[in-house]
Amino acid sequence: MTKIVRSMAAERSLRPECEQVRLLVERFLFLKRRWQGLAEDGTKFEFDLESRLKNGCVIHRTDQADYVIVQREERVFQVATPTAEQAALVGWKIGNLHFPVQIVEGFLRVTVDPMVETLLKRENWPYEEISVTFQPLRLPPEAVVPPPVEGS
């Protein structure tokens, strides 16, 4: 029987890991409101969401287990940024290619792409390709500055 999910049941499960059933999803599904998924135990879910889900949130509860959304790992370039100035420069140049970045202590992460790799090699920046749960920055709408209106 398919379970319908309209919102998360909780931001995190408080149950031990052995009492959690994972539903593995790709990062892009966190942007969608309607989709389907299959938990590791074979339980089917249909999502018709009021708001976005988050990695690690509980979507369904039973007496035996919490069903938890888990974002799949993906391949990323991890670029060493030992200083704030280096991080700003790397972030700016990658941003000019319109790729989202994740900021972690001493590194910037960006999805694997030939254009990004060309930039990294051209600039001779140290980087490695790794597999992680990629969680790029998301700016709230009020943080985006609209372009100037012509004639003002």
mmCIF file of C-alpha atoms in Angstrom, residues 63-134:
data_model
loop_
_atom_site.group_PDB
_atom_site.id
_atom_site.type_symbol
_atom_site.label_atom_id
_atom_site.label_comp_id
_atom_site.label_asym_id
_atom_site.label_seq_id
_atom_site.Cartn_x
_atom_site.Cartn_y
_atom_site.Cartn_z
ATOM 1 C CA ASP A 63 5.153 1.689 16.159
ATOM 2 C CA GLN A 64 8.271 -0.127 14.913
ATOM 3 C CA ALA A 65 10.183 2.518 12.935
ATOM 4 C CA ASP A 66 10.635 6.047 11.622
ATOM 5 C CA TYR A 67 10.933 6.462 7.855
ATOM 6 C CA VAL A 68 13.721 8.929 7.145
ATOM 7 C CA ILE A 69 14.680 10.773 3.939
ATOM 8 C CA VAL A 70 18.419 10.419 3.261
ATOM 9 C CA GLN A 71 20.173 12.305 0.478
ATOM 10 C CA ARG A 72 22.439 10.155 -1.699
ATOM 11 C CA GLU A 73 26.104 11.013 -1.875
ATOM 12 C CA GLU A 74 27.372 12.465 -5.142
ATOM 13 C CA ARG A 75 30.730 13.113 -6.763
ATOM 14 C CA VAL A 76 32.102 16.613 -6.154
ATOM 15 C CA PHE A 77 35.332 18.508 -6.548
ATOM 16 C CA GLN A 78 36.682 19.564 -3.159
ATOM 17 C CA VAL A 79 38.891 22.620 -3.650
ATOM 18 C CA ALA A 80 41.391 23.556 -0.946
ATOM 19 C CA THR A 81 40.840 27.131 0.289
ATOM 20 C CA PRO A 82 43.295 27.759 3.140
ATOM 21 C CA THR A 83 42.446 31.484 3.457
ATOM 22 C CA ALA A 84 39.280 33.573 3.289
ATOM 23 C CA GLU A 85 40.724 35.441 0.300
ATOM 24 C CA GLN A 86 41.320 32.178 -1.567
ATOM 25 C CA ALA A 87 37.801 30.971 -0.729
ATOM 26 C CA ALA A 88 36.312 34.244 -2.003
ATOM 27 C CA LEU A 89 38.266 34.035 -5.266
ATOM 28 C CA VAL A 90 37.412 30.373 -5.888
ATOM 29 C CA GLY A 91 33.752 30.955 -4.995
ATOM 30 C CA TRP A 92 33.549 33.995 -7.269
ATOM 31 C CA LYS A 93 35.078 32.223 -10.278
ATOM 32 C CA ILE A 94 32.941 29.095 -9.826
ATOM 33 C CA GLY A 95 29.897 31.323 -9.292
ATOM 34 C CA ASN A 96 30.625 33.006 -12.634
ATOM 35 C CA LEU A 97 30.106 29.572 -14.192
ATOM 36 C CA HIS A 98 26.703 29.436 -12.402
ATOM 37 C CA PHE A 99 27.533 26.386 -10.299
ATOM 38 C CA PRO A 100 26.391 26.227 -6.670
ATOM 39 C CA VAL A 101 29.033 25.688 -3.991
ATOM 40 C CA GLN A 102 29.136 24.202 -0.523
ATOM 41 C CA ILE A 103 31.425 25.848 2.008
ATOM 42 C CA VAL A 104 33.161 23.635 4.564
ATOM 43 C CA GLU A 105 36.137 24.415 6.797
ATOM 44 C CA GLY A 106 39.156 24.894 4.511
ATOM 45 C CA PHE A 107 37.355 23.797 1.324
ATOM 46 C CA LEU A 108 34.738 24.673 -1.267
ATOM 47 C CA ARG A 109 32.777 21.876 -2.912
ATOM 48 C CA VAL A 110 31.208 21.983 -6.356
ATOM 49 C CA THR A 111 29.570 19.326 -8.534
ATOM 50 C CA VAL A 112 31.814 17.459 -10.947
ATOM 51 C CA ASP A 113 31.641 19.086 -14.376
ATOM 52 C CA PRO A 114 34.162 19.450 -17.232
ATOM 53 C CA MET A 115 33.895 23.275 -17.174
ATOM 54 C CA VAL A 116 34.693 23.378 -13.468
ATOM 55 C CA GLU A 117 37.582 20.952 -13.889
ATOM 56 C CA THR A 118 39.006 23.101 -16.700
ATOM 57 C CA LEU A 119 38.866 26.146 -14.406
ATOM 58 C CA LEU A 120 40.517 24.299 -11.512
ATOM 59 C CA LYS A 121 43.354 23.042 -13.714
ATOM 60 C CA ARG A 122 43.845 26.416 -15.446
ATOM 61 C CA GLU A 123 44.088 28.215 -12.088
ATOM 62 C CA ASN A 124 46.290 25.426 -10.690
ATOM 63 C CA TRP A 125 44.136 25.138 -7.553
ATOM 64 C CA PRO A 126 44.585 21.973 -5.474
ATOM 65 C CA TYR A 127 41.464 19.808 -5.558
ATOM 66 C CA GLU A 128 40.310 16.234 -5.301
ATOM 67 C CA GLU A 129 37.234 14.357 -6.479
ATOM 68 C CA ILE A 130 35.288 12.857 -3.573
ATOM 69 C CA SER A 131 31.841 11.409 -2.875
ATOM 70 C CA VAL A 132 29.793 13.262 -0.202
ATOM 71 C CA THR A 133 26.311 14.464 0.640
ATOM 72 C CA PHE A 134 26.468 17.737 -1.301
#
